[in-house]
Amino acid sequence: WREGTFFNSAMRFLVSLFFSFAAGVRIASPPLFAATAVACRRRALPRAVEAVPGESCTGEKVVVVGATGYIGKAVVRESVRRGYATTAVVRDAAKAAGEPKFEGARIATADVCDPPALGAAGSPFEKGAVDVVISCLASRSGSKKDSFAIDYQATLNCLDAARAAGARHFVLLSAFCVKSAERKDPYALQFQYAKMEFEAKLREQTEMTYSIVRPTAFFKSVSGQLEVVNSGAPFVYFDLGEGRCATCNPISEADLAAALVDTVADKSKENALWNLGGPDDGLSMKQQGEMVAEVLGKEEAKLLAVPIGLFDVIIGGLQGGADLALRASRFDAWPEGAPEWLVKGLASGLAGLAQSLEDSAEFGRIGRYYAVEDMLTTDPADKYGRTTLRQHYERIAVEGQEYDPYTTMFAPNK
């Protein structure tokens, strides 16, 4: 879950802040006839066989966008393993050529933000070149601008290109938390709205079938503190009061990749939304901290509960600063004779500061969201895979984990 990356980044910031102080001190069913008409216009699966999870392959041509991301790489590897003719869409082909997980896949360069280039001759979306698209696109920052540029517009560009190319099926890696945007929760986030709006576009079109997969959290997103705990520092979590903290059942990247590829052949996932978690029962952040300590062989779990109110103070300060800077950038009562270059320069600088603070406030809201919201599936049909979180911790405790500044807190580059 790219969402978890936001949580760990926010956590990293707050942990640094805390230690510094210490040192100094959804889907609505359409009418029956409408659904039937849409289904008739969509092309049928090439093979009418029962899908086998983790094994089925329709033999079609699969294009993966967002292929260089954490989950995208796993999807490319799984698609190749199944026997699909797989194309990984990347921005830098030379860099991607050295990626082990792309072995057996065709690497194609394309800019998902450039619609005309996507369908050009020789491109991955050239007419007839693709049967299935798996989109793992996601903005890194979660800011409003980036969210709507990537989670909505770039993904829509790929959908339009797939339709023009004659593709049959579109698989979307979305997010469990999009439900907050659907409910119009007052704390819903910008990237959730961006994903929700794209999901609506995907459902509206009638040329292709689709599958929407909303994972709870990725293992990598809840393992960022392992190195910190191993060094002797405490595992930090947010205290929601009365001993409560957020709970989730995350899923491994390999299991999530398998689930995404499964939807290509599984008729039951056609034109459907799949909320998806891993095989674990819900684990609270506190339980995760205790598990990490046990796996690392610590005699006692060191846990540090940070009051959730700290987020509110930080977010309020950032948003207040953003509002003040924006108002100041629009100030028009400058002293007579003030140089125009100075006035324009100050206005531009203050507007930039306002945007930066606004983005930081949104980043804080993202962190707070994942500190208080449970990312948990309880229906057995919404649990997938065999790898438990404990098994993941045991593996990375021995092998280490790939460094990612968005998920790994204070860890060395592995």
mmCIF file of C-alpha atoms in Angstrom:
data_model
loop_
_atom_site.group_PDB
_atom_site.id
_atom_site.type_symbol
_atom_site.label_atom_id
_atom_site.label_comp_id
_atom_site.label_asym_id
_atom_site.label_seq_id
_atom_site.Cartn_x
_atom_site.Cartn_y
_atom_site.Cartn_z
ATOM 1 C CA TRP A 1 0.000 0.000 0.000
ATOM 2 C CA ARG A 2 1.476 3.088 -1.119
ATOM 3 C CA GLU A 3 -0.621 4.493 1.740
ATOM 4 C CA GLY A 4 1.623 2.775 4.223
ATOM 5 C CA THR A 5 4.597 4.547 2.751
ATOM 6 C CA PHE A 6 2.996 7.815 3.785
ATOM 7 C CA PHE A 7 2.407 6.489 7.286
ATOM 8 C CA ASN A 8 6.026 5.456 7.767
ATOM 9 C CA SER A 9 7.344 8.718 6.380
ATOM 10 C CA ALA A 10 5.133 10.656 8.757
ATOM 11 C CA MET A 11 6.131 8.303 11.555
ATOM 12 C CA ARG A 12 9.797 8.850 10.743
ATOM 13 C CA PHE A 13 9.332 12.610 11.028
ATOM 14 C CA LEU A 14 7.458 12.358 14.318
ATOM 15 C CA VAL A 15 9.925 9.876 15.789
ATOM 16 C CA SER A 16 12.768 12.264 14.964
ATOM 17 C CA LEU A 17 10.834 15.085 16.563
ATOM 18 C CA PHE A 18 10.050 13.058 19.660
ATOM 19 C CA PHE A 19 13.626 11.893 20.154
ATOM 20 C CA SER A 20 14.876 15.432 19.633
ATOM 21 C CA PHE A 21 12.655 16.587 22.493
ATOM 22 C CA ALA A 22 13.814 13.646 24.608
ATOM 23 C CA ALA A 23 17.449 14.424 23.945
ATOM 24 C CA GLY A 24 16.962 18.039 24.906
ATOM 25 C CA VAL A 25 14.836 17.366 27.661
ATOM 26 C CA ARG A 26 -18.365 0.471 -2.525
ATOM 27 C CA ILE A 27 -19.987 -0.355 -5.440
ATOM 28 C CA ALA A 28 -23.684 0.386 -6.070
ATOM 29 C CA SER A 29 -25.168 -2.298 -8.346
ATOM 30 C CA PRO A 30 -26.503 -0.867 -11.639
ATOM 31 C CA PRO A 31 -29.977 -1.748 -12.813
ATOM 32 C CA LEU A 32 -30.202 -5.290 -14.187
ATOM 33 C CA PHE A 33 -30.825 -4.326 -17.798
ATOM 34 C CA ALA A 34 -28.070 -1.714 -17.783
ATOM 35 C CA ALA A 35 -25.592 -4.235 -16.364
ATOM 36 C CA THR A 36 -26.625 -6.783 -18.999
ATOM 37 C CA ALA A 37 -26.156 -4.276 -21.811
ATOM 38 C CA VAL A 38 -22.696 -3.344 -20.547
ATOM 39 C CA ALA A 39 -21.699 -7.004 -20.228
ATOM 40 C CA CYS A 40 -22.829 -7.703 -23.795
ATOM 41 C CA ARG A 41 -20.657 -4.895 -25.145
ATOM 42 C CA ARG A 42 -17.574 -6.146 -23.291
ATOM 43 C CA ARG A 43 -15.506 -8.896 -24.812
ATOM 44 C CA ALA A 44 -15.598 -12.311 -23.177
ATOM 45 C CA LEU A 45 -12.628 -14.105 -21.660
ATOM 46 C CA PRO A 46 -10.812 -16.040 -24.357
ATOM 47 C CA ARG A 47 -10.973 -19.328 -22.463
ATOM 48 C CA ALA A 48 -14.052 -20.515 -20.587
ATOM 49 C CA VAL A 49 -12.122 -22.503 -17.985
ATOM 50 C CA GLU A 50 -12.222 -22.391 -14.219
ATOM 51 C CA ALA A 51 -9.492 -20.149 -12.860
ATOM 52 C CA VAL A 52 -6.959 -21.606 -10.433
ATOM 53 C CA PRO A 53 -5.504 -19.045 -7.991
ATOM 54 C CA GLY A 54 -1.790 -18.618 -8.441
ATOM 55 C CA GLU A 55 -1.682 -20.720 -11.593
ATOM 56 C CA SER A 56 -4.126 -19.728 -14.343
ATOM 57 C CA CYS A 57 -2.850 -18.101 -17.528
ATOM 58 C CA THR A 58 -5.042 -17.130 -20.492
ATOM 59 C CA GLY A 59 -2.053 -16.749 -22.795
ATOM 60 C CA GLU A 60 -2.780 -13.090 -23.476
ATOM 61 C CA LYS A 61 -0.469 -10.106 -23.854
ATOM 62 C CA VAL A 62 -0.161 -8.210 -20.554
ATOM 63 C CA VAL A 63 1.114 -4.650 -20.135
ATOM 64 C CA VAL A 64 2.072 -3.456 -16.645
ATOM 65 C CA VAL A 65 2.159 0.303 -15.998
ATOM 66 C CA GLY A 66 3.743 1.565 -12.804
ATOM 67 C CA ALA A 67 6.089 -1.376 -13.321
ATOM 68 C CA THR A 68 9.081 0.125 -11.491
ATOM 69 C CA GLY A 69 7.197 0.521 -8.221
ATOM 70 C CA TYR A 70 7.327 -1.873 -5.277
ATOM 71 C CA ILE A 71 4.230 -3.807 -6.316
ATOM 72 C CA GLY A 72 4.688 -3.215 -10.046
ATOM 73 C CA LYS A 73 7.970 -5.136 -10.058
ATOM 74 C CA ALA A 74 6.334 -8.061 -8.271
ATOM 75 C CA VAL A 75 3.453 -8.043 -10.766
ATOM 76 C CA VAL A 76 5.833 -8.179 -13.732
ATOM 77 C CA ARG A 77 7.670 -11.125 -12.203
ATOM 78 C CA GLU A 78 4.435 -12.978 -11.410
ATOM 79 C CA SER A 79 2.966 -12.336 -14.853
ATOM 80 C CA VAL A 80 6.096 -13.738 -16.526
ATOM 81 C CA ARG A 81 6.104 -16.728 -14.158
ATOM 82 C CA ARG A 82 2.525 -17.558 -15.154
ATOM 83 C CA GLY A 83 3.478 -17.584 -18.836
ATOM 84 C CA TYR A 84 2.014 -14.281 -19.988
ATOM 85 C CA ALA A 85 3.781 -12.302 -22.701
ATOM 86 C CA THR A 86 4.532 -9.377 -20.385
ATOM 87 C CA THR A 87 5.577 -5.815 -21.124
ATOM 88 C CA ALA A 88 6.891 -3.600 -18.306
ATOM 89 C CA VAL A 89 6.297 0.084 -19.055
ATOM 90 C CA VAL A 90 9.099 2.245 -17.639
ATOM 91 C CA ARG A 91 10.535 5.732 -17.988
ATOM 92 C CA ASP A 92 14.199 4.687 -18.080
ATOM 93 C CA ALA A 93 14.770 1.483 -20.074
ATOM 94 C CA ALA A 94 18.523 1.442 -19.409
ATOM 95 C CA LYS A 95 17.994 1.514 -15.649
ATOM 96 C CA ALA A 96 15.178 -1.041 -15.808
ATOM 97 C CA ALA A 97 17.303 -3.452 -17.829
ATOM 98 C CA GLY A 98 19.248 -4.278 -14.672
ATOM 99 C CA GLU A 99 16.144 -5.143 -12.619
ATOM 100 C CA PRO A 100 16.125 -8.915 -11.829
ATOM 101 C CA LYS A 101 12.337 -8.971 -11.482
ATOM 102 C CA PHE A 102 11.979 -7.932 -15.123
ATOM 103 C CA GLU A 103 13.751 -11.038 -16.398
ATOM 104 C CA GLY A 104 11.675 -12.575 -19.176
ATOM 105 C CA ALA A 105 9.618 -9.424 -19.740
ATOM 106 C CA ARG A 106 9.794 -6.949 -22.577
ATOM 107 C CA ILE A 107 10.826 -3.498 -21.344
ATOM 108 C CA ALA A 108 9.148 -0.579 -23.097
ATOM 109 C CA THR A 109 9.670 3.126 -22.546
ATOM 110 C CA ALA A 110 6.593 5.329 -22.381
ATOM 111 C CA ASP A 111 5.437 8.453 -20.588
ATOM 112 C CA VAL A 112 2.048 7.778 -19.026
ATOM 113 C CA CYS A 113 1.526 11.551 -18.789
ATOM 114 C CA ASP A 114 1.802 11.907 -22.592
ATOM 115 C CA PRO A 115 -1.381 10.432 -24.173
ATOM 116 C CA PRO A 116 -0.310 10.706 -27.851
ATOM 117 C CA ALA A 117 2.949 8.860 -27.153
ATOM 118 C CA LEU A 118 1.191 5.949 -25.442
ATOM 119 C CA GLY A 119 -0.545 4.780 -28.604
ATOM 120 C CA ALA A 120 2.184 5.611 -31.104
ATOM 121 C CA ALA A 121 3.618 2.973 -33.427
ATOM 122 C CA GLY A 122 5.936 0.686 -31.508
ATOM 123 C CA SER A 123 4.554 1.803 -28.150
ATOM 124 C CA PRO A 124 3.204 -0.686 -25.569
ATOM 125 C CA PHE A 125 -0.332 0.481 -26.421
ATOM 126 C CA GLU A 126 -0.016 0.155 -30.166
ATOM 127 C CA LYS A 127 -3.249 -1.223 -31.626
ATOM 128 C CA GLY A 128 -3.367 -4.983 -31.189
ATOM 129 C CA ALA A 129 -0.292 -5.048 -28.942
ATOM 130 C CA VAL A 130 -2.111 -5.504 -25.627
ATOM 131 C CA ASP A 131 -4.946 -7.652 -24.290
ATOM 132 C CA VAL A 132 -4.733 -6.873 -20.574
ATOM 133 C CA VAL A 133 -3.438 -3.828 -18.679
ATOM 134 C CA ILE A 134 -2.464 -4.032 -15.010
ATOM 135 C CA SER A 135 -2.068 -0.559 -13.536
ATOM 136 C CA CYS A 136 0.103 -0.151 -10.459
ATOM 137 C CA LEU A 137 0.415 3.607 -10.890
ATOM 138 C CA ALA A 138 0.421 5.687 -7.713
ATOM 139 C CA SER A 139 1.697 9.130 -6.792
ATOM 140 C CA ARG A 140 4.623 9.187 -4.399
ATOM 141 C CA SER A 141 3.819 12.308 -2.440
ATOM 142 C CA GLY A 142 0.050 12.128 -2.007
ATOM 143 C CA SER A 143 -0.280 15.876 -2.569
ATOM 144 C CA LYS A 144 -3.369 17.076 -4.400
ATOM 145 C CA LYS A 145 -1.418 17.997 -7.527
ATOM 146 C CA ASP A 146 0.485 14.719 -7.724
ATOM 147 C CA SER A 147 -2.526 12.594 -6.822
ATOM 148 C CA PHE A 148 -4.697 13.934 -9.603
ATOM 149 C CA ALA A 149 -1.773 13.912 -12.050
ATOM 150 C CA ILE A 150 -0.950 10.228 -11.465
ATOM 151 C CA ASP A 151 -3.715 8.386 -9.577
ATOM 152 C CA TYR A 152 -6.331 9.965 -11.823
ATOM 153 C CA GLN A 153 -5.042 11.521 -15.058
ATOM 154 C CA ALA A 154 -2.067 9.291 -15.899
ATOM 155 C CA THR A 155 -4.118 6.196 -15.101
ATOM 156 C CA LEU A 156 -6.952 7.550 -17.253
ATOM 157 C CA ASN A 157 -4.445 8.090 -20.075
ATOM 158 C CA CYS A 158 -3.551 4.399 -19.868
ATOM 159 C CA LEU A 159 -7.205 3.390 -19.812
ATOM 160 C CA ASP A 160 -7.934 5.452 -22.922
ATOM 161 C CA ALA A 161 -4.844 4.043 -24.653
ATOM 162 C CA ALA A 162 -5.893 0.497 -23.757
ATOM 163 C CA ARG A 163 -9.370 1.071 -25.179
ATOM 164 C CA ALA A 164 -7.930 2.489 -28.395
ATOM 165 C CA ALA A 165 -5.556 -0.499 -28.661
ATOM 166 C CA GLY A 166 -8.422 -2.966 -28.389
ATOM 167 C CA ALA A 167 -7.507 -4.403 -24.996
ATOM 168 C CA ARG A 168 -9.964 -6.750 -23.301
ATOM 169 C CA HIS A 169 -9.420 -6.223 -19.563
ATOM 170 C CA PHE A 170 -8.072 -3.535 -17.193
ATOM 171 C CA VAL A 171 -6.830 -4.378 -13.688
ATOM 172 C CA LEU A 172 -6.510 -1.485 -11.246
ATOM 173 C CA LEU A 173 -4.403 -1.563 -8.094
ATOM 174 C CA SER A 174 -6.416 0.844 -5.960
ATOM 175 C CA ALA A 175 -6.524 1.215 -2.160
ATOM 176 C CA PHE A 176 -8.713 -0.061 0.675
ATOM 177 C CA CYS A 177 -8.972 3.452 2.080
ATOM 178 C CA VAL A 178 -10.823 4.805 -0.985
ATOM 179 C CA LYS A 179 -13.927 3.920 1.021
ATOM 180 C CA SER A 180 -13.341 7.127 3.006
ATOM 181 C CA ALA A 181 -13.737 9.236 -0.130
ATOM 182 C CA GLU A 182 -16.849 7.263 -1.073
ATOM 183 C CA ARG A 183 -18.334 8.006 2.362
ATOM 184 C CA LYS A 184 -17.184 11.626 2.064
ATOM 185 C CA ASP A 185 -15.524 11.410 5.437
ATOM 186 C CA PRO A 186 -14.329 14.836 6.604
ATOM 187 C CA TYR A 187 -10.804 13.429 6.924
ATOM 188 C CA ALA A 188 -10.749 11.783 3.455
ATOM 189 C CA LEU A 189 -7.512 12.435 1.583
ATOM 190 C CA GLN A 190 -6.746 13.914 -1.815
ATOM 191 C CA PHE A 191 -5.299 10.743 -3.320
ATOM 192 C CA GLN A 192 -8.373 8.817 -2.158
ATOM 193 C CA TYR A 193 -10.611 11.181 -4.118
ATOM 194 C CA ALA A 194 -8.310 10.896 -7.148
ATOM 195 C CA LYS A 195 -8.491 7.106 -7.081
ATOM 196 C CA MET A 196 -12.253 7.170 -6.513
ATOM 197 C CA GLU A 197 -12.773 9.420 -9.520
ATOM 198 C CA PHE A 198 -10.697 7.154 -11.728
ATOM 199 C CA GLU A 199 -12.600 4.092 -10.516
ATOM 200 C CA ALA A 200 -15.793 5.830 -11.638
ATOM 201 C CA LYS A 201 -14.291 6.389 -15.107
ATOM 202 C CA LEU A 202 -13.285 2.739 -15.282
ATOM 203 C CA ARG A 203 -16.806 1.593 -14.446
ATOM 204 C CA GLU A 204 -18.391 4.002 -16.927
ATOM 205 C CA GLN A 205 -16.560 2.727 -20.004
ATOM 206 C CA THR A 206 -18.034 -0.286 -21.785
ATOM 207 C CA GLU A 207 -15.306 -1.464 -24.160
ATOM 208 C CA MET A 208 -13.360 -3.494 -21.574
ATOM 209 C CA THR A 209 -14.033 -5.574 -18.516
ATOM 210 C CA TYR A 210 -12.225 -4.522 -15.341
ATOM 211 C CA SER A 211 -11.138 -5.612 -11.887
ATOM 212 C CA ILE A 212 -10.513 -3.173 -9.028
ATOM 213 C CA VAL A 213 -8.270 -4.505 -6.253
ATOM 214 C CA ARG A 214 -8.090 -2.550 -2.995
ATOM 215 C CA PRO A 215 -5.352 -3.936 -0.706
ATOM 216 C CA THR A 216 -5.250 -3.038 2.966
ATOM 217 C CA ALA A 217 -1.491 -2.555 3.418
ATOM 218 C CA PHE A 218 1.783 -3.922 2.061
ATOM 219 C CA PHE A 219 4.234 -5.811 4.271
ATOM 220 C CA LYS A 220 6.942 -3.341 3.369
ATOM 221 C CA SER A 221 4.765 -0.530 4.666
ATOM 222 C CA VAL A 222 4.595 -2.023 8.160
ATOM 223 C CA SER A 223 8.190 -3.190 8.476
ATOM 224 C CA GLY A 224 9.973 0.154 8.369
ATOM 225 C CA GLN A 225 10.902 0.113 12.055
ATOM 226 C CA LEU A 226 12.674 -3.235 12.133
ATOM 227 C CA GLU A 227 16.136 -1.709 11.803
ATOM 228 C CA VAL A 228 15.304 0.873 14.451
ATOM 229 C CA VAL A 229 14.220 -1.777 16.944
ATOM 230 C CA ASN A 230 17.241 -3.904 16.108
ATOM 231 C CA SER A 231 19.491 -0.975 17.045
ATOM 232 C CA GLY A 232 17.904 -0.861 20.515
ATOM 233 C CA ALA A 233 15.424 1.974 19.999
ATOM 234 C CA PRO A 234 11.738 1.528 20.838
ATOM 235 C CA PHE A 235 8.994 0.625 18.390
ATOM 236 C CA VAL A 236 6.818 3.724 18.019
ATOM 237 C CA TYR A 237 3.053 3.624 17.599
ATOM 238 C CA PHE A 238 0.223 6.092 18.038
ATOM 239 C CA ASP A 239 -1.957 5.881 21.117
ATOM 240 C CA LEU A 240 -5.625 6.530 20.323
ATOM 241 C CA GLY A 241 -6.584 6.536 23.996
ATOM 242 C CA GLU A 242 -7.629 3.776 26.376
ATOM 243 C CA GLY A 243 -4.931 1.487 25.033
ATOM 244 C CA ARG A 244 -6.273 1.511 21.480
ATOM 245 C CA CYS A 245 -4.225 1.665 18.274
ATOM 246 C CA ALA A 246 -4.830 0.979 14.603
ATOM 247 C CA THR A 247 -5.172 -2.601 13.361
ATOM 248 C CA CYS A 248 -4.477 -4.153 9.968
ATOM 249 C CA ASN A 249 -3.897 -7.398 8.081
ATOM 250 C CA PRO A 250 -1.295 -6.487 5.462
ATOM 251 C CA ILE A 251 -0.439 -8.602 2.425
ATOM 252 C CA SER A 252 2.943 -9.555 0.978
ATOM 253 C CA GLU A 253 3.991 -8.097 -2.362
ATOM 254 C CA ALA A 254 4.200 -11.593 -3.899
ATOM 255 C CA ASP A 255 0.705 -12.539 -2.736
ATOM 256 C CA LEU A 256 -0.755 -9.226 -3.883
ATOM 257 C CA ALA A 257 0.921 -9.614 -7.272
ATOM 258 C CA ALA A 258 -0.541 -13.112 -7.591
ATOM 259 C CA ALA A 259 -4.003 -11.807 -6.720
ATOM 260 C CA LEU A 260 -3.758 -9.044 -9.322
ATOM 261 C CA VAL A 261 -2.683 -11.505 -12.017
ATOM 262 C CA ASP A 262 -5.430 -13.927 -10.927
ATOM 263 C CA THR A 263 -8.091 -11.399 -11.944
ATOM 264 C CA VAL A 264 -7.041 -11.728 -15.599
ATOM 265 C CA ALA A 265 -8.520 -15.226 -15.787
ATOM 266 C CA ASP A 266 -11.028 -15.224 -12.911
ATOM 267 C CA LYS A 267 -14.533 -14.516 -14.190
ATOM 268 C CA SER A 268 -15.778 -13.940 -10.631
ATOM 269 C CA LYS A 269 -13.509 -10.871 -10.401
ATOM 270 C CA GLU A 270 -14.750 -9.446 -13.708
ATOM 271 C CA ASN A 271 -16.360 -5.998 -13.376
ATOM 272 C CA ALA A 272 -15.932 -6.290 -9.630
ATOM 273 C CA LEU A 273 -14.200 -4.683 -6.660
ATOM 274 C CA TRP A 274 -12.045 -6.849 -4.408
ATOM 275 C CA ASN A 275 -11.034 -5.626 -0.952
ATOM 276 C CA LEU A 276 -7.936 -7.626 -0.133
ATOM 277 C CA GLY A 277 -5.850 -8.366 2.930
ATOM 278 C CA GLY A 278 -3.317 -11.012 3.869
ATOM 279 C CA PRO A 279 -3.929 -14.285 5.730
ATOM 280 C CA ASP A 280 -3.366 -12.854 9.227
ATOM 281 C CA ASP A 281 -6.078 -11.885 11.629
ATOM 282 C CA GLY A 282 -5.947 -8.202 12.485
ATOM 283 C CA LEU A 283 -2.712 -7.144 14.144
ATOM 284 C CA SER A 284 -2.561 -3.913 16.112
ATOM 285 C CA MET A 285 0.466 -1.652 15.844
ATOM 286 C CA LYS A 286 1.355 -2.627 19.396
ATOM 287 C CA GLN A 287 1.197 -6.317 18.512
ATOM 288 C CA GLN A 288 3.400 -5.663 15.487
ATOM 289 C CA GLY A 289 5.971 -4.009 17.731
ATOM 290 C CA GLU A 290 5.954 -6.959 20.112
ATOM 291 C CA MET A 291 6.312 -9.352 17.167
ATOM 292 C CA VAL A 292 9.281 -7.443 15.755
ATOM 293 C CA ALA A 293 11.046 -7.541 19.121
ATOM 294 C CA GLU A 294 10.409 -11.267 19.496
ATOM 295 C CA VAL A 295 11.651 -12.050 15.990
ATOM 296 C CA LEU A 296 14.820 -10.025 16.639
ATOM 297 C CA GLY A 297 15.434 -11.936 19.852
ATOM 298 C CA LYS A 298 14.947 -8.976 22.171
ATOM 299 C CA GLU A 299 14.401 -9.889 25.799
ATOM 300 C CA GLU A 300 11.681 -7.307 26.110
ATOM 301 C CA ALA A 301 9.697 -5.274 23.603
ATOM 302 C CA LYS A 302 10.394 -1.558 23.931
ATOM 303 C CA LEU A 303 7.261 0.300 22.878
ATOM 304 C CA LEU A 304 6.754 4.043 22.717
ATOM 305 C CA ALA A 305 3.146 5.242 22.535
ATOM 306 C CA VAL A 306 2.900 8.719 20.976
ATOM 307 C CA PRO A 307 -0.360 10.621 21.633
ATOM 308 C CA ILE A 308 -2.339 11.033 18.429
ATOM 309 C CA GLY A 309 -2.922 14.652 19.401
ATOM 310 C CA LEU A 310 0.657 15.391 18.334
ATOM 311 C CA PHE A 311 -0.464 14.977 14.734
ATOM 312 C CA ASP A 312 -3.238 17.525 15.240
ATOM 313 C CA VAL A 313 -0.781 20.115 16.558
ATOM 314 C CA ILE A 314 1.619 19.620 13.649
ATOM 315 C CA ILE A 315 -1.120 19.600 10.989
ATOM 316 C CA GLY A 316 -2.746 22.683 12.485
ATOM 317 C CA GLY A 317 0.539 24.570 12.487
ATOM 318 C CA LEU A 318 1.361 23.638 8.899
ATOM 319 C CA GLN A 319 -2.104 24.482 7.604
ATOM 320 C CA GLY A 320 -2.145 27.757 9.509
ATOM 321 C CA GLY A 321 1.215 28.687 8.015
ATOM 322 C CA ALA A 322 -0.012 27.782 4.540
ATOM 323 C CA ASP A 323 -3.115 29.957 4.897
ATOM 324 C CA LEU A 324 -1.078 32.887 6.218
ATOM 325 C CA ALA A 325 1.508 32.631 3.419
ATOM 326 C CA LEU A 326 -1.238 32.457 0.790
ATOM 327 C CA ARG A 327 -2.934 35.587 2.121
ATOM 328 C CA ALA A 328 0.396 37.389 2.248
ATOM 329 C CA SER A 329 1.127 36.426 -1.377
ATOM 330 C CA ARG A 330 -2.031 38.273 -2.419
ATOM 331 C CA PHE A 331 -1.165 41.437 -0.522
ATOM 332 C CA ASP A 332 -1.589 44.426 -2.830
ATOM 333 C CA ALA A 333 -0.974 47.436 -0.564
ATOM 334 C CA TRP A 334 2.747 47.693 -1.145
ATOM 335 C CA PRO A 335 4.430 51.081 -0.492
ATOM 336 C CA GLU A 336 4.335 53.393 -3.455
ATOM 337 C CA GLY A 337 7.467 53.098 -5.522
ATOM 338 C CA ALA A 338 8.291 49.551 -4.426
ATOM 339 C CA PRO A 339 10.227 47.870 -7.261
ATOM 340 C CA GLU A 340 8.037 45.616 -9.382
ATOM 341 C CA TRP A 341 10.629 42.861 -9.342
ATOM 342 C CA LEU A 342 10.576 42.870 -5.542
ATOM 343 C CA VAL A 343 6.774 42.774 -5.343
ATOM 344 C CA LYS A 344 6.514 39.929 -7.870
ATOM 345 C CA GLY A 345 9.380 38.056 -6.275
ATOM 346 C CA LEU A 346 7.867 38.226 -2.800
ATOM 347 C CA ALA A 347 4.426 37.246 -4.076
ATOM 348 C CA SER A 348 5.840 34.288 -5.988
ATOM 349 C CA GLY A 349 7.971 33.149 -3.065
ATOM 350 C CA LEU A 350 5.092 33.359 -0.606
ATOM 351 C CA ALA A 351 2.786 31.472 -2.986
ATOM 352 C CA GLY A 352 5.412 28.741 -3.286
ATOM 353 C CA LEU A 353 5.786 28.598 0.488
ATOM 354 C CA ALA A 354 2.009 28.353 0.879
ATOM 355 C CA GLN A 355 1.878 25.397 -1.536
ATOM 356 C CA SER A 356 4.763 23.666 0.201
ATOM 357 C CA LEU A 357 3.143 24.055 3.623
ATOM 358 C CA GLU A 358 -0.219 22.944 2.217
ATOM 359 C CA ASP A 359 1.383 19.790 0.830
ATOM 360 C CA SER A 360 3.107 19.160 4.161
ATOM 361 C CA ALA A 361 -0.203 19.538 5.980
ATOM 362 C CA GLU A 362 -1.772 17.004 3.608
ATOM 363 C CA PHE A 363 1.166 14.703 4.246
ATOM 364 C CA GLY A 364 0.474 15.028 7.956
ATOM 365 C CA ARG A 365 -3.208 14.241 7.382
ATOM 366 C CA ILE A 366 -2.170 11.107 5.496
ATOM 367 C CA GLY A 367 0.004 9.990 8.378
ATOM 368 C CA ARG A 368 -2.754 10.680 10.875
ATOM 369 C CA TYR A 369 -5.273 8.776 8.758
ATOM 370 C CA TYR A 370 -3.252 5.581 8.884
ATOM 371 C CA ALA A 371 -2.516 6.046 12.550
ATOM 372 C CA VAL A 372 -6.226 5.970 13.439
ATOM 373 C CA GLU A 373 -7.957 3.933 10.693
ATOM 374 C CA ASP A 374 -8.069 0.138 10.712
ATOM 375 C CA MET A 375 -6.944 -1.406 7.420
ATOM 376 C CA LEU A 376 -8.584 -4.752 7.982
ATOM 377 C CA THR A 377 -10.538 -7.348 6.007
ATOM 378 C CA THR A 378 -12.535 -9.920 7.966
ATOM 379 C CA ASP A 379 -14.420 -11.809 5.227
ATOM 380 C CA PRO A 380 -12.482 -14.992 4.315
ATOM 381 C CA ALA A 381 -13.082 -14.163 0.630
ATOM 382 C CA ASP A 382 -11.127 -10.941 1.179
ATOM 383 C CA LYS A 383 -8.046 -12.683 2.597
ATOM 384 C CA TYR A 384 -5.426 -14.010 0.227
ATOM 385 C CA GLY A 385 -2.026 -15.651 0.267
ATOM 386 C CA ARG A 386 0.039 -17.816 2.557
ATOM 387 C CA THR A 387 2.805 -15.547 3.805
ATOM 388 C CA THR A 388 2.150 -14.174 7.275
ATOM 389 C CA LEU A 389 3.582 -10.950 8.640
ATOM 390 C CA ARG A 390 5.675 -12.900 11.124
ATOM 391 C CA GLN A 391 7.250 -14.909 8.306
ATOM 392 C CA HIS A 392 8.051 -11.642 6.557
ATOM 393 C CA TYR A 393 9.699 -10.219 9.686
ATOM 394 C CA GLU A 394 11.707 -13.421 10.139
ATOM 395 C CA ARG A 395 12.962 -13.233 6.565
ATOM 396 C CA ILE A 396 14.009 -9.576 6.560
ATOM 397 C CA ALA A 397 15.602 -9.943 10.002
ATOM 398 C CA VAL A 398 18.071 -12.302 8.315
ATOM 399 C CA GLU A 399 18.225 -10.991 4.744
ATOM 400 C CA GLY A 400 17.575 -7.300 5.300
ATOM 401 C CA GLN A 401 15.151 -5.320 3.157
ATOM 402 C CA GLU A 402 15.471 -3.091 0.150
ATOM 403 C CA TYR A 403 15.971 0.499 1.240
ATOM 404 C CA ASP A 404 13.126 2.842 0.443
ATOM 405 C CA PRO A 405 13.086 6.384 1.904
ATOM 406 C CA TYR A 406 9.300 6.261 1.955
ATOM 407 C CA THR A 407 9.016 3.131 4.098
ATOM 408 C CA THR A 408 12.275 2.386 5.895
ATOM 409 C CA MET A 409 13.041 4.546 8.904
ATOM 410 C CA PHE A 410 16.709 5.473 9.431
ATOM 411 C CA ALA A 411 17.785 2.209 7.758
ATOM 412 C CA PRO A 412 21.029 1.781 5.869
ATOM 413 C CA ASN A 413 20.851 1.200 2.147
ATOM 414 C CA LYS A 414 20.724 -2.541 1.605
#
